[in-house]
Every structure is written in structure tokens, then in C-alpha cells.
mmCIF file of C-alpha atoms and ligand atoms in Angstrom:
data_model
loop_
_atom_site.group_PDB
_atom_site.id
_atom_site.type_symbol
_atom_site.label_atom_id
_atom_site.label_comp_id
_atom_site.label_asym_id
_atom_site.label_seq_id
_atom_site.Cartn_x
_atom_site.Cartn_y
_atom_site.Cartn_z
ATOM 1 C CA MET A 269 -8.425 -15.319 -11.578
ATOM 2 C CA THR A 270 -7.217 -12.150 -13.192
ATOM 3 C CA ALA A 271 -6.821 -9.100 -10.960
ATOM 4 C CA LYS A 272 -10.063 -7.690 -12.355
ATOM 5 C CA GLU A 273 -11.914 -10.909 -11.525
ATOM 6 C CA ILE A 274 -10.459 -10.962 -8.014
ATOM 7 C CA ARG A 275 -11.682 -7.434 -7.330
ATOM 8 C CA LYS A 276 -15.091 -8.293 -8.713
ATOM 9 C CA SER A 277 -15.435 -11.496 -6.699
ATOM 10 C CA PHE A 278 -14.572 -9.674 -3.465
ATOM 11 C CA LEU A 279 -17.197 -7.010 -4.114
ATOM 12 C CA GLU A 280 -19.803 -9.593 -5.181
ATOM 13 C CA PHE A 281 -19.167 -11.635 -2.027
ATOM 14 C CA PHE A 282 -19.937 -8.690 0.217
ATOM 15 C CA LYS A 283 -22.789 -7.401 -1.921
ATOM 16 C CA ASN A 284 -24.379 -10.821 -1.379
ATOM 17 C CA LYS A 285 -24.030 -10.169 2.332
ATOM 18 C CA GLU A 286 -26.062 -6.975 1.964
ATOM 19 C CA HIS A 287 -23.168 -4.555 1.637
ATOM 20 C CA GLU A 288 -23.607 -1.436 -0.461
ATOM 21 C CA PHE A 289 -20.791 -0.754 -2.940
ATOM 22 C CA ILE A 290 -19.310 2.729 -2.502
ATOM 23 C CA ALA A 291 -16.795 3.997 -5.068
ATOM 24 C CA SER A 292 -13.237 4.743 -4.004
ATOM 25 C CA SER A 293 -12.826 8.307 -2.797
ATOM 26 C CA SER A 294 -10.176 10.578 -4.295
ATOM 27 C CA MET A 295 -6.686 9.675 -3.072
ATOM 28 C CA VAL A 296 -6.015 13.342 -2.396
ATOM 29 C CA VAL A 297 -7.354 14.667 0.900
ATOM 30 C CA LYS A 298 -8.626 18.227 0.936
ATOM 31 C CA ASP A 299 -10.840 18.327 4.015
ATOM 32 C CA ASP A 300 -8.872 16.628 6.816
ATOM 33 C CA PRO A 301 -5.891 18.461 8.289
ATOM 34 C CA THR A 302 -4.605 15.221 9.884
ATOM 35 C CA LEU A 303 -3.967 13.615 6.465
ATOM 36 C CA MET A 304 -2.344 14.497 3.117
ATOM 37 C CA PHE A 305 -3.399 11.415 1.180
ATOM 38 C CA ILE A 306 -5.878 8.620 1.756
ATOM 39 C CA ASN A 307 -3.939 5.960 3.653
ATOM 40 C CA ALA A 308 -6.741 3.442 4.210
ATOM 41 C CA GLY A 309 -10.190 2.517 2.981
ATOM 42 C CA MET A 310 -11.721 3.778 6.200
ATOM 43 C CA ASN A 311 -10.672 7.419 5.733
ATOM 44 C CA GLN A 312 -13.775 8.406 3.786
ATOM 45 C CA PHE A 313 -15.881 6.899 6.593
ATOM 46 C CA LYS A 314 -14.100 8.633 9.470
ATOM 47 C CA ASP A 315 -17.136 10.740 10.410
ATOM 48 C CA MET A 316 -19.374 7.672 10.458
ATOM 49 C CA PHE A 317 -17.109 5.985 12.995
ATOM 50 C CA LEU A 318 -17.022 9.132 15.087
ATOM 51 C CA GLY A 319 -20.811 9.407 14.996
ATOM 52 C CA ASN A 320 -20.658 12.855 13.349
ATOM 53 C CA VAL A 321 -22.875 12.005 10.368
ATOM 54 C CA GLU A 322 -25.941 9.922 9.781
ATOM 55 C CA VAL A 323 -25.277 6.365 8.580
ATOM 56 C CA LYS A 324 -27.073 5.731 5.256
ATOM 57 C CA HIS A 325 -25.856 2.188 4.716
ATOM 58 C CA SER A 326 -24.757 0.242 7.757
ATOM 59 C CA ARG A 327 -22.810 -2.256 5.578
ATOM 60 C CA VAL A 328 -20.461 -1.063 2.882
ATOM 61 C CA CYS A 329 -17.753 -2.544 0.650
ATOM 62 C CA ASN A 330 -15.281 -1.016 -1.781
ATOM 63 C CA SER A 331 -11.804 -0.968 -3.278
ATOM 64 C CA GLN A 332 -10.023 2.194 -2.238
ATOM 65 C CA LYS A 333 -6.975 3.833 -3.831
ATOM 66 C CA CYS A 334 -4.490 4.472 -1.027
ATOM 67 C CA LEU A 335 -1.118 6.175 -0.859
ATOM 68 C CA ARG A 336 1.236 5.465 2.044
ATOM 69 C CA VAL A 337 4.069 7.895 1.540
ATOM 70 C CA SER A 338 3.759 10.379 4.373
ATOM 71 C CA GLY A 339 2.713 10.640 8.011
ATOM 72 C CA LYS A 340 2.064 7.631 10.259
ATOM 73 C CA HIS A 341 1.860 5.127 7.413
ATOM 74 C CA ASN A 342 4.880 5.598 5.155
ATOM 75 C CA ASP A 343 6.267 2.702 3.094
ATOM 76 C CA LEU A 344 8.189 4.716 0.483
ATOM 77 C CA GLU A 345 11.711 3.486 1.243
ATOM 78 C CA GLU A 346 10.584 -0.171 1.080
ATOM 79 C CA VAL A 347 8.939 0.223 -2.304
ATOM 80 C CA GLY A 348 10.731 -1.590 -5.110
ATOM 81 C CA VAL A 349 13.429 -2.785 -2.734
ATOM 82 C CA ASP A 350 11.016 -5.419 -1.505
ATOM 83 C CA THR A 351 8.318 -7.153 -3.514
ATOM 84 C CA TYR A 352 5.169 -6.406 -1.549
ATOM 85 C CA HIS A 353 5.025 -2.733 -0.499
ATOM 86 C CA HIS A 354 3.675 -0.032 -2.778
ATOM 87 C CA THR A 355 3.207 3.699 -2.847
ATOM 88 C CA MET A 356 -0.276 3.557 -4.377
ATOM 89 C CA PHE A 357 -2.218 0.389 -3.697
ATOM 90 C CA GLU A 358 -5.812 -0.764 -3.631
ATOM 91 C CA MET A 359 -7.412 -1.761 -0.394
ATOM 92 C CA LEU A 360 -10.382 -4.102 -0.606
ATOM 93 C CA GLY A 361 -12.616 -3.481 2.369
ATOM 94 C CA ASN A 362 -15.885 -4.235 4.077
ATOM 95 C CA TRP A 363 -17.393 -2.058 6.786
ATOM 96 C CA SER A 364 -20.013 -2.225 9.419
ATOM 97 C CA PHE A 365 -21.228 1.010 10.941
ATOM 98 C CA GLY A 366 -22.795 -0.024 14.228
ATOM 99 C CA ASP A 367 -24.103 -3.219 12.587
ATOM 100 C CA TYR A 368 -22.178 -6.547 12.750
ATOM 101 C CA PHE A 369 -18.973 -6.843 14.760
ATOM 102 C CA LYS A 370 -16.142 -9.302 15.385
ATOM 103 C CA LYS A 371 -17.918 -12.621 14.798
ATOM 104 C CA GLU A 372 -19.176 -11.831 11.296
ATOM 105 C CA ALA A 373 -16.036 -9.929 10.277
ATOM 106 C CA ILE A 374 -13.899 -12.925 11.202
ATOM 107 C CA SER A 375 -16.080 -15.652 9.755
ATOM 108 C CA TRP A 376 -16.726 -13.820 6.447
ATOM 109 C CA ALA A 377 -13.036 -13.072 5.938
ATOM 110 C CA TRP A 378 -12.289 -16.747 6.463
ATOM 111 C CA GLU A 379 -15.122 -17.807 4.171
ATOM 112 C CA PHE A 380 -13.992 -15.489 1.381
ATOM 113 C CA LEU A 381 -10.375 -16.591 1.520
ATOM 114 C CA THR A 382 -10.861 -20.317 1.961
ATOM 115 C CA GLU A 383 -14.146 -20.993 0.152
ATOM 116 C CA VAL A 384 -14.330 -18.383 -2.606
ATOM 117 C CA CYS A 385 -10.600 -17.948 -3.222
ATOM 118 C CA LYS A 386 -9.810 -21.542 -2.216
ATOM 119 C CA VAL A 387 -6.688 -20.571 -0.293
ATOM 120 C CA GLU A 388 -5.269 -23.576 1.567
ATOM 121 C CA LYS A 389 -6.267 -23.316 5.223
ATOM 122 C CA ASP A 390 -2.875 -24.432 6.436
ATOM 123 C CA TRP A 391 -1.222 -21.495 4.672
ATOM 124 C CA LEU A 392 -3.034 -19.076 6.970
ATOM 125 C CA TYR A 393 -2.172 -17.632 10.391
ATOM 126 C CA VAL A 394 -4.139 -15.076 12.350
ATOM 127 C CA THR A 395 -3.137 -12.560 14.992
ATOM 128 C CA VAL A 396 -5.029 -11.145 17.936
ATOM 129 C CA PHE A 397 -4.329 -8.017 20.011
ATOM 130 C CA GLU A 398 -2.495 -8.990 23.212
ATOM 131 C CA GLY A 399 -3.456 -5.795 25.084
ATOM 132 C CA ALA A 400 -1.455 -2.706 26.066
ATOM 133 C CA ASP A 401 -0.895 -1.515 29.620
ATOM 134 C CA ASP A 402 -0.181 2.093 28.671
ATOM 135 C CA ASP A 403 -3.673 2.401 27.179
ATOM 136 C CA GLY A 404 -5.301 0.186 29.807
ATOM 137 C CA LEU A 405 -6.332 -2.327 27.131
ATOM 138 C CA LYS A 406 -6.699 -6.062 27.680
ATOM 139 C CA LEU A 407 -6.150 -9.068 25.404
ATOM 140 C CA ASP A 408 -8.902 -9.248 22.770
ATOM 141 C CA GLU A 409 -10.407 -12.458 24.147
ATOM 142 C CA GLU A 410 -13.544 -12.116 22.090
ATOM 143 C CA ALA A 411 -11.605 -12.210 18.786
ATOM 144 C CA PHE A 412 -9.456 -15.033 20.146
ATOM 145 C CA ASP A 413 -12.554 -17.101 20.972
ATOM 146 C CA PHE A 414 -14.119 -16.563 17.546
ATOM 147 C CA TRP A 415 -10.903 -17.578 15.838
ATOM 148 C CA LYS A 416 -10.682 -20.685 18.034
ATOM 149 C CA GLU A 417 -13.945 -21.896 16.515
ATOM 150 C CA ILE A 418 -12.337 -21.722 13.054
ATOM 151 C CA VAL A 419 -8.611 -22.488 13.338
ATOM 152 C CA SER A 420 -6.409 -24.494 15.655
ATOM 153 C CA GLU A 421 -4.849 -22.518 18.490
ATOM 154 C CA ASP A 422 -1.297 -22.902 17.194
ATOM 155 C CA ARG A 423 -2.331 -20.710 14.238
ATOM 156 C CA ILE A 424 -3.558 -17.880 16.479
ATOM 157 C CA LEU A 425 -0.689 -15.589 17.420
ATOM 158 C CA MET A 426 -0.599 -12.664 19.817
ATOM 159 C CA GLY A 427 0.287 -9.237 18.433
ATOM 160 C CA ASN A 428 1.382 -6.071 20.184
ATOM 161 C CA LYS A 429 0.079 -2.522 19.902
ATOM 162 C CA LYS A 430 2.336 -1.750 16.934
ATOM 163 C CA ASP A 431 0.892 -4.566 14.805
ATOM 164 C CA ASN A 432 -2.526 -5.191 16.330
ATOM 165 C CA PHE A 433 -3.980 -1.871 17.358
ATOM 166 C CA TRP A 434 -4.824 0.086 14.218
ATOM 167 C CA GLU A 435 -4.829 3.861 14.227
ATOM 168 C CA MET A 436 -5.498 6.121 11.302
ATOM 169 C CA GLY A 437 -2.970 8.751 12.400
ATOM 170 C CA ALA A 438 -1.844 10.572 15.514
ATOM 171 C CA SER A 439 -5.513 11.066 16.317
ATOM 172 C CA GLY A 440 -8.815 9.648 15.063
ATOM 173 C CA PRO A 441 -10.793 6.388 15.133
ATOM 174 C CA CYS A 442 -8.865 3.299 16.184
ATOM 175 C CA GLY A 443 -9.221 -0.124 17.727
ATOM 176 C CA PRO A 444 -7.745 -3.579 18.219
ATOM 177 C CA CYS A 445 -7.281 -5.611 15.080
ATOM 178 C CA SER A 446 -6.911 -9.185 13.961
ATOM 179 C CA GLU A 447 -4.735 -9.784 10.929
ATOM 180 C CA ILE A 448 -4.688 -12.690 8.519
ATOM 181 C CA HIS A 449 -1.238 -13.669 7.301
ATOM 182 C CA ILE A 450 -0.373 -16.068 4.547
ATOM 183 C CA ASP A 451 2.631 -18.316 4.089
ATOM 184 C CA ILE A 452 3.299 -18.904 0.387
ATOM 185 C CA ARG A 453 6.741 -20.502 0.770
ATOM 186 C CA SER A 454 7.542 -23.897 -0.743
ATOM 187 C CA ALA A 455 6.696 -27.069 1.222
ATOM 188 C CA GLU A 456 10.416 -27.653 1.703
ATOM 189 C CA GLU A 457 10.935 -24.264 3.315
ATOM 190 C CA LYS A 458 7.829 -24.676 5.439
ATOM 191 C CA ALA A 459 9.198 -27.959 6.775
ATOM 192 C CA LYS A 460 12.414 -26.209 7.828
ATOM 193 C CA VAL A 461 10.907 -23.174 9.586
ATOM 194 C CA PRO A 462 7.273 -23.028 10.691
ATOM 195 C CA GLY A 463 5.318 -20.110 9.239
ATOM 196 C CA ALA A 464 4.233 -19.038 12.734
ATOM 197 C CA ASN A 465 7.861 -18.010 13.439
ATOM 198 C CA LEU A 466 7.900 -15.700 10.408
ATOM 199 C CA VAL A 467 4.669 -13.760 10.887
ATOM 200 C CA ASN A 468 5.379 -10.013 11.160
ATOM 201 C CA MET A 469 9.091 -10.654 10.556
ATOM 202 C CA ASP A 470 9.309 -8.856 7.167
ATOM 203 C CA HIS A 471 9.524 -12.140 5.264
ATOM 204 C CA PRO A 472 8.478 -11.511 1.634
ATOM 205 C CA GLN A 473 6.545 -14.778 1.420
ATOM 206 C CA VAL A 474 4.921 -14.723 4.843
ATOM 207 C CA ILE A 475 2.847 -11.583 4.695
ATOM 208 C CA GLU A 476 -0.234 -9.928 6.047
ATOM 209 C CA VAL A 477 -3.083 -10.021 3.548
ATOM 210 C CA TRP A 478 -6.076 -8.771 5.494
ATOM 211 C CA ASN A 479 -6.531 -6.589 8.528
ATOM 212 C CA LEU A 480 -9.802 -6.729 10.459
ATOM 213 C CA VAL A 481 -10.117 -3.685 12.686
ATOM 214 C CA PHE A 482 -12.684 -3.497 15.428
ATOM 215 C CA MET A 483 -13.215 0.233 15.784
ATOM 216 C CA GLU A 484 -14.127 1.106 19.317
ATOM 217 C CA PHE A 485 -12.124 4.205 20.233
ATOM 218 C CA ASN A 486 -11.189 7.691 19.160
ATOM 219 C CA ARG A 487 -7.591 8.713 19.913
ATOM 220 C CA LEU A 488 -7.779 12.319 21.064
ATOM 221 C CA ALA A 489 -5.081 14.900 20.371
ATOM 222 C CA SER A 490 -4.120 14.555 24.051
ATOM 223 C CA GLY A 491 -3.266 10.887 23.403
ATOM 224 C CA GLU A 492 -6.163 9.580 25.461
ATOM 225 C CA LEU A 493 -8.628 6.999 24.145
ATOM 226 C CA GLU A 494 -12.302 7.849 24.150
ATOM 227 C CA LYS A 495 -14.938 5.164 23.588
ATOM 228 C CA LEU A 496 -16.847 5.643 20.309
ATOM 229 C CA PRO A 497 -20.653 5.928 20.481
ATOM 230 C CA ALA A 498 -20.975 2.551 18.657
ATOM 231 C CA GLN A 499 -18.805 -0.410 17.631
ATOM 232 C CA HIS A 500 -17.780 -0.708 13.997
ATOM 233 C CA VAL A 501 -15.829 -2.940 11.632
ATOM 234 C CA ASP A 502 -13.158 -1.694 9.211
ATOM 235 C CA THR A 503 -11.378 -4.321 7.179
ATOM 236 C CA GLY A 504 -8.654 -3.812 4.607
ATOM 237 C CA MET A 505 -7.121 -6.393 2.310
ATOM 238 C CA GLY A 506 -4.123 -5.709 0.076
ATOM 239 C CA PHE A 507 -5.491 -6.247 -3.437
ATOM 240 C CA GLU A 508 -2.046 -6.613 -5.031
ATOM 241 C CA ARG A 509 -0.999 -9.155 -2.380
ATOM 242 C CA LEU A 510 -4.170 -11.154 -2.864
ATOM 243 C CA ALA A 511 -3.532 -11.167 -6.619
ATOM 244 C CA MET A 512 -0.029 -12.510 -5.973
ATOM 245 C CA VAL A 513 -1.382 -15.315 -3.783
ATOM 246 C CA LEU A 514 -4.222 -16.313 -6.093
ATOM 247 C CA GLN A 515 -2.073 -16.207 -9.205
ATOM 248 C CA GLY A 516 0.479 -18.510 -7.578
ATOM 249 C CA VAL A 517 3.421 -16.113 -7.887
ATOM 250 C CA GLN A 518 5.953 -15.053 -5.283
ATOM 251 C CA SER A 519 5.951 -11.301 -5.737
ATOM 252 C CA ASN A 520 3.208 -8.688 -6.225
ATOM 253 C CA TYR A 521 5.142 -7.558 -9.289
ATOM 254 C CA ASP A 522 4.700 -10.964 -10.926
ATOM 255 C CA SER A 523 0.911 -10.684 -10.793
ATOM 256 C CA ASP A 524 -1.044 -9.156 -13.663
ATOM 257 C CA VAL A 525 -1.508 -5.961 -11.625
ATOM 258 C CA PHE A 526 2.091 -5.165 -12.563
ATOM 259 C CA THR A 527 3.237 -7.343 -15.446
ATOM 260 C CA PRO A 528 1.863 -5.077 -18.217
ATOM 261 C CA LEU A 529 3.731 -2.102 -16.698
ATOM 262 C CA ILE A 530 6.893 -4.118 -16.181
ATOM 263 C CA ASP A 531 6.751 -5.389 -19.775
ATOM 264 C CA LYS A 532 6.553 -1.803 -20.971
ATOM 265 C CA VAL A 533 9.539 -0.697 -18.827
ATOM 266 C CA VAL A 534 11.473 -3.682 -20.202
ATOM 267 C CA GLU A 535 10.555 -2.674 -23.768
ATOM 268 C CA LEU A 536 11.545 0.959 -23.202
ATOM 269 C CA SER A 537 14.781 0.284 -21.320
ATOM 270 C CA GLY A 538 16.057 -2.797 -23.117
ATOM 271 C CA PHE A 539 16.801 -4.436 -19.733
ATOM 272 C CA LYS A 540 15.330 -7.814 -18.771
ATOM 273 C CA TYR A 541 13.224 -8.253 -15.636
ATOM 274 C CA THR A 542 14.275 -11.369 -13.732
ATOM 275 C CA SER A 543 12.072 -11.172 -10.581
ATOM 276 C CA GLN A 544 15.072 -11.129 -8.266
ATOM 277 C CA GLU A 545 14.715 -9.434 -4.921
ATOM 278 C CA LYS A 546 18.283 -8.111 -4.799
ATOM 279 C CA SER A 547 18.983 -7.272 -8.445
ATOM 280 C CA GLU A 548 19.544 -3.524 -8.864
ATOM 281 C CA THR A 549 17.963 -3.503 -12.312
ATOM 282 C CA ASP A 550 14.915 -5.370 -11.048
ATOM 283 C CA ILE A 551 14.565 -2.952 -8.131
ATOM 284 C CA ALA A 552 14.669 -0.019 -10.562
ATOM 285 C CA ILE A 553 12.041 -1.633 -12.807
ATOM 286 C CA ARG A 554 9.803 -2.222 -9.783
ATOM 287 C CA VAL A 555 10.277 1.355 -8.540
ATOM 288 C CA VAL A 556 9.269 2.812 -11.911
ATOM 289 C CA SER A 557 6.297 0.441 -12.344
ATOM 290 C CA ASP A 558 5.069 1.266 -8.876
ATOM 291 C CA HIS A 559 5.646 5.015 -8.850
ATOM 292 C CA VAL A 560 3.905 5.746 -12.145
ATOM 293 C CA ARG A 561 0.685 4.476 -10.571
ATOM 294 C CA ALA A 562 0.955 6.830 -7.584
ATOM 295 C CA VAL A 563 1.776 9.838 -9.726
ATOM 296 C CA ALA A 564 -0.797 9.208 -12.477
ATOM 297 C CA PHE A 565 -3.602 8.577 -9.976
ATOM 298 C CA ALA A 566 -2.622 11.634 -7.905
ATOM 299 C CA ILE A 567 -2.773 13.817 -11.025
ATOM 300 C CA ALA A 568 -6.093 12.230 -12.039
ATOM 301 C CA ASP A 569 -7.369 13.117 -8.567
ATOM 302 C CA GLY A 570 -6.283 16.735 -8.989
ATOM 303 C CA GLN A 571 -2.910 16.763 -7.241
ATOM 304 C CA MET A 572 -0.222 18.228 -9.494
ATOM 305 C CA PRO A 573 3.451 17.831 -8.610
ATOM 306 C CA SER A 574 4.683 21.055 -7.015
ATOM 307 C CA ASN A 575 7.122 22.560 -4.549
ATOM 308 C CA THR A 576 4.995 22.385 -1.434
ATOM 309 C CA GLY A 577 2.866 20.038 0.657
ATOM 310 C CA ALA A 578 1.120 17.148 -1.079
ATOM 311 C CA GLY A 579 2.365 18.319 -4.484
ATOM 312 C CA TYR A 580 5.932 18.058 -3.274
ATOM 313 C CA VAL A 581 5.367 14.481 -2.103
ATOM 314 C CA ILE A 582 4.133 13.583 -5.595
ATOM 315 C CA ARG A 583 7.075 15.378 -7.220
ATOM 316 C CA ARG A 584 9.510 13.438 -5.020
ATOM 317 C CA ILE A 585 7.904 10.100 -5.878
ATOM 318 C CA LEU A 586 8.216 10.868 -9.579
ATOM 319 C CA ARG A 587 11.798 12.061 -9.138
ATOM 320 C CA ARG A 588 12.671 8.868 -7.280
ATOM 321 C CA ALA A 589 11.449 6.926 -10.333
ATOM 322 C CA VAL A 590 13.347 9.191 -12.759
ATOM 323 C CA ARG A 591 16.513 8.763 -10.718
ATOM 324 C CA TYR A 592 16.247 4.964 -10.706
ATOM 325 C CA GLY A 593 15.584 5.033 -14.451
ATOM 326 C CA TYR A 594 18.559 7.312 -15.042
ATOM 327 C CA SER A 595 21.107 5.601 -12.824
ATOM 328 C CA LYS A 596 20.103 1.917 -13.079
ATOM 329 C CA LEU A 597 18.367 1.657 -16.456
ATOM 330 C CA ASN A 598 20.512 4.205 -18.307
ATOM 331 C CA ILE A 599 17.494 6.187 -19.453
ATOM 332 C CA SER A 600 18.192 9.888 -19.886
ATOM 333 C CA GLU A 601 15.032 10.783 -21.835
ATOM 334 C CA PRO A 602 11.495 11.103 -20.439
ATOM 335 C CA PHE A 603 9.911 7.630 -20.515
ATOM 336 C CA ILE A 604 7.673 7.222 -17.492
ATOM 337 C CA TYR A 605 4.830 9.126 -19.142
ATOM 338 C CA LYS A 606 4.732 6.369 -21.766
ATOM 339 C CA LEU A 607 3.487 3.949 -19.099
ATOM 340 C CA VAL A 608 0.321 5.929 -18.436
ATOM 341 C CA ASP A 609 -1.558 4.441 -21.403
ATOM 342 C CA VAL A 610 -0.761 0.930 -20.167
ATOM 343 C CA LEU A 611 -2.113 1.879 -16.750
ATOM 344 C CA GLY A 612 -5.222 3.436 -18.299
ATOM 345 C CA GLU A 613 -5.860 0.242 -20.231
ATOM 346 C CA GLN A 614 -5.607 -1.828 -17.026
ATOM 347 C CA MET A 615 -7.394 0.358 -14.509
ATOM 348 C CA GLY A 616 -9.402 2.963 -16.393
ATOM 349 C CA GLU A 617 -12.551 0.891 -16.413
ATOM 350 C CA PHE A 618 -12.812 0.534 -12.635
ATOM 351 C CA PHE A 619 -11.381 4.014 -11.958
ATOM 352 C CA PRO A 620 -12.862 6.177 -14.759
ATOM 353 C CA GLU A 621 -11.169 9.318 -13.350
ATOM 354 C CA LEU A 622 -7.906 7.897 -14.655
ATOM 355 C CA SER A 623 -9.183 7.520 -18.225
ATOM 356 C CA LYS A 624 -10.615 11.027 -18.118
ATOM 357 C CA GLN A 625 -7.314 12.575 -17.072
ATOM 358 C CA GLN A 626 -4.987 10.234 -18.980
ATOM 359 C CA GLU A 627 -3.737 12.862 -21.454
ATOM 360 C CA LEU A 628 -3.191 15.422 -18.702
ATOM 361 C CA ALA A 629 -1.255 12.896 -16.607
ATOM 362 C CA LYS A 630 0.988 12.054 -19.583
ATOM 363 C CA LYS A 631 1.701 15.694 -20.325
ATOM 364 C CA VAL A 632 2.469 16.641 -16.713
ATOM 365 C CA ILE A 633 4.676 13.595 -16.105
ATOM 366 C CA LYS A 634 6.632 14.191 -19.312
ATOM 367 C CA GLU A 635 7.334 17.832 -18.400
ATOM 368 C CA GLU A 636 8.353 16.892 -14.873
ATOM 369 C CA GLU A 637 10.682 14.219 -16.221
ATOM 370 C CA GLN A 638 12.269 16.668 -18.664
ATOM 371 C CA ASN A 639 12.901 19.255 -15.965
ATOM 372 C CA PHE A 640 14.270 16.833 -13.450
ATOM 373 C CA LEU A 641 16.560 15.073 -15.923
ATOM 374 C CA ARG A 642 18.154 18.448 -16.698
ATOM 375 C CA THR A 643 18.595 19.133 -12.978
ATOM 376 C CA LEU A 644 19.969 15.669 -12.385
ATOM 377 C CA GLU A 645 22.560 15.992 -15.146
ATOM 378 C CA LYS A 646 23.615 19.429 -13.943
ATOM 379 C CA GLY A 647 23.927 18.257 -10.328
ATOM 380 C CA ILE A 648 25.856 15.120 -11.207
ATOM 381 C CA ASP A 649 28.296 17.136 -13.373
ATOM 382 C CA LYS A 650 28.751 19.573 -10.545
ATOM 383 C CA PHE A 651 29.440 16.751 -8.126
ATOM 384 C CA ASN A 652 31.848 14.969 -10.465
ATOM 385 C CA ASN A 653 33.843 18.163 -11.099
ATOM 386 C CA TYR A 654 33.954 18.943 -7.420
ATOM 387 C CA SER A 655 34.897 15.425 -6.367
ATOM 388 C CA LYS A 656 37.984 15.572 -8.636
ATOM 389 C CA THR A 657 39.281 18.310 -6.358
ATOM 390 C CA VAL A 658 38.780 16.567 -3.018
ATOM 391 C CA THR A 659 40.089 13.324 -1.627
ATOM 392 C CA GLU A 660 38.009 12.447 1.414
ATOM 393 C CA THR A 661 35.141 14.628 2.549
ATOM 394 C CA ILE A 662 33.119 17.289 0.799
ATOM 395 C CA ASP A 663 32.531 20.538 2.608
ATOM 396 C CA GLY A 664 29.156 21.518 4.012
ATOM 397 C CA LYS A 665 28.796 24.568 1.782
ATOM 398 C CA PHE A 666 29.081 22.443 -1.347
ATOM 399 C CA ALA A 667 26.709 19.811 0.063
ATOM 400 C CA PHE A 668 24.073 22.508 0.581
ATOM 401 C CA GLU A 669 24.662 23.931 -2.881
ATOM 402 C CA LEU A 670 24.050 20.459 -4.308
ATOM 403 C CA LEU A 671 20.989 20.005 -2.158
ATOM 404 C CA ASP A 672 19.690 23.242 -3.548
ATOM 405 C CA THR A 673 20.244 22.010 -7.121
ATOM 406 C CA PHE A 674 18.331 18.769 -6.576
ATOM 407 C CA GLY A 675 15.699 20.199 -4.264
ATOM 408 C CA PHE A 676 16.101 17.251 -1.851
ATOM 409 C CA PRO A 677 18.875 14.908 -0.634
ATOM 410 C CA ILE A 678 20.126 12.356 -3.151
ATOM 411 C CA ASP A 679 22.579 9.567 -2.425
ATOM 412 C CA LEU A 680 24.908 9.787 -5.437
ATOM 413 C CA THR A 681 26.737 6.636 -4.350
ATOM 414 C CA GLU A 682 23.567 4.494 -4.692
HETATM 415 N N1 LIG B 757 -7.785 0.443 8.414
HETATM 416 C C1 LIG B 757 -7.144 -0.838 8.401
HETATM 417 C C2 LIG B 757 -5.873 -0.822 7.587
HETATM 418 O O1 LIG B 757 -5.632 0.113 6.897
HETATM 419 C C3 LIG B 757 -8.079 -1.882 7.863
HETATM 420 O O2 LIG B 757 -8.788 -1.404 6.772
HETATM 421 O O3 LIG B 757 -5.131 -1.763 7.660
#
């Protein structure tokens, strides 16, 4: 299946189970002081979980644009360096607002993966919340028992609060979760080390694909948990990871979510992409292909790069991409804006806001690139001239001067 077909089949599956499709909300958050950007599909439904608004549809599905680059969920430093984290990503989700709970969430997730997507059952592992004394929470026996009806016990692993108790931020709706992990290693590797030993161990081919959260609590600002008025389901599946699995490749960047962007970076830079995890050129190509999505979608959703708050986060993401392009791909002219048309071609149909703002995104990105390249060249010259005069350490005054030039810390030895 192509990425587009995968998205469609997920939404069709849940529509057939009486879920209402709700479009992705803007990735930029304007009305919640606890968040800068949407970090999960459930954000737009926060008030439904809390019981603050009337529930129109008790079953909902969607594919939400998310950005995990600030606050509690921040993957930025992993992006490009590994092959399965992203700044902007799509989260496929199904929700129940006071309707079905653990049993249906678990059995439908299994049905979708193994019957619709035809994922091999013995590639899958599931995790269950083991409980947490500090919050007075017990092992999620209910989830464990439902899973036992579907998979053998050796595939059900216990997870701690960090991995198996999902919270939106420092406060807000939360609850125990059950994750589905997939092992896409070769048979030879599987024979050497069982997949169960690699779950939640940052292995690039044994990764979480779907998180089923059973929303039952609200974390108060005081840190205490308060029971929600009703029980809800919030599931989130990594669309790019699912595309990797279903397209039989070993990296999200080798799926057709990314290959058109990567091909364009290759064309513009003249470097080859070899799908290596450790290659510096490949990392740079991944960083650029990833970051253009975050920046273009943020602009399409009304967030311009700037010097403060959310705008500054977007500016830094773009500058990270420019820096990788400059230092690893030898590109000293604006080029990232040229990827926006490729992105529009791929995603503009499902996310029409992108097509509408495509020209604006190109213009803003190009100007930002131009400005930052000038700054980068100036700063690097300054550093090179200075470093000729010192042998070991640079003094603090100069370090701050340099910091001022770049606007944020840069590792010039990278
Ligand atoms: N909120 C959960 C997550 O982001 C499931 O959607 O993982």
C-alpha cells in the first residue's frame, strides 16, 4: 500500500466501526497555555475527556499533524540521527468518549494490524502498565486479561510509568496505556536475540507502532490524579512507522512518505542517499527532509518563524536544517524552500491548508534561509579568525559574542 492508501484504509476501518472522521486540527496551539504545538491526536479533544464540553460523536477517528519539539514530548535531537523519530509526524487515532473502553480498543487495534494490514502476528509484542506506587496505581489487569485472549503471555510485557502511563503534559488528561511494538528484524537476527528483549530499548527495528491509552484521570497542577467523570479511549499510531512496516523497508525514510523529499534533496545537493544509520551525509539528508515538513506545515497553520515563543521553535528547526545542509551537504544557497512543492504534491490533498499556503511557505522559508546563511558564514569566519589566535580554550566573552551572532548555541565541531 502507498502511504495514502494506508491512511485511507485506517480511516475506513474505523468509519466502518461507526467512528466519525474529524479533520486534523491546526498544529499550532493558540488556546491552551500548557502547550505550544499539538503533540498528540488527543489534544483537540482535551475538553471532551475532562467533561467540559458536550460530546457530539462518541466515536471519532482522524490523522493528526503533530509536532514534538518542545515541552514534555521533545524528540528533536533524535530526528535524522535515528530513522524513526520526526519533528512533524502524523498520528492515526481512534477515540471513544465515554463509549467503548479497553476490550474494543485492544481487539480492533489487533484486527486492523493483523487482518487488514496483514502484519505477521509473531512480529508483534504488547505492553501493559505494571502500576506505580507513587500514584497509588495497580497493574492494569483488565488490559492484561484482554490481551491474553489474543496473544500468548510471552508476548505481553510489563511497562513502567515512563512508557505505559500516558500524560499529555505536566497536567491534563492521562491514563494507563498498552502499546503495540513491532519487530521487523531479519529472521536471522530474531533467532539470535528475542524481540521481547528489545522492546523499549531504542532499537530502530523493534519499535512502538501504536499506543492505546485508557484515559481515566486528570493530572492536576498539584501533581495529584483526579478521576475523570467518564472512561475514554485515545489511541495513536505512528503513520510514518506503519508505512515503513507495510512497505517492507527498514527506515521511515525509505517509505514513500519521505522518498520524494529525499530524492529532491539528492538532486539539489548532488550527494547520494544510502540509507545508512551512521552516515553523516545520510543524517543531513534525513534532517532536511524531516524539518521542511515541520516548518512548511507550521507556516501553513499560521506560525511564522520569529524570535520568540513558538515562532522561535520553528526558526530553530529551520536553522538546524540549514546548518546540516551547509556543513554536511556543502549547500550555501537557499534550497530547502524548493522542497515545499514536493511536499504539497504529496500531502496537499489530505491537508488542503498546505496547498493554500504553499507559495507563502516557500517565500518565508527562502528568506529565512538567506538570512541565516549570512549569519552562519559571518559567525564561522569570526570563529575561524579567533581560533587562529588561541591554542586551547576560548574565553567566555567570545563564546557569548558568538552565541549572540547565531542566536542560539551551535556546535562548530559537529
Ligand atoms: N495520546 C497517545 C500518544 O500520543 C495516544 O494517542 O501516544
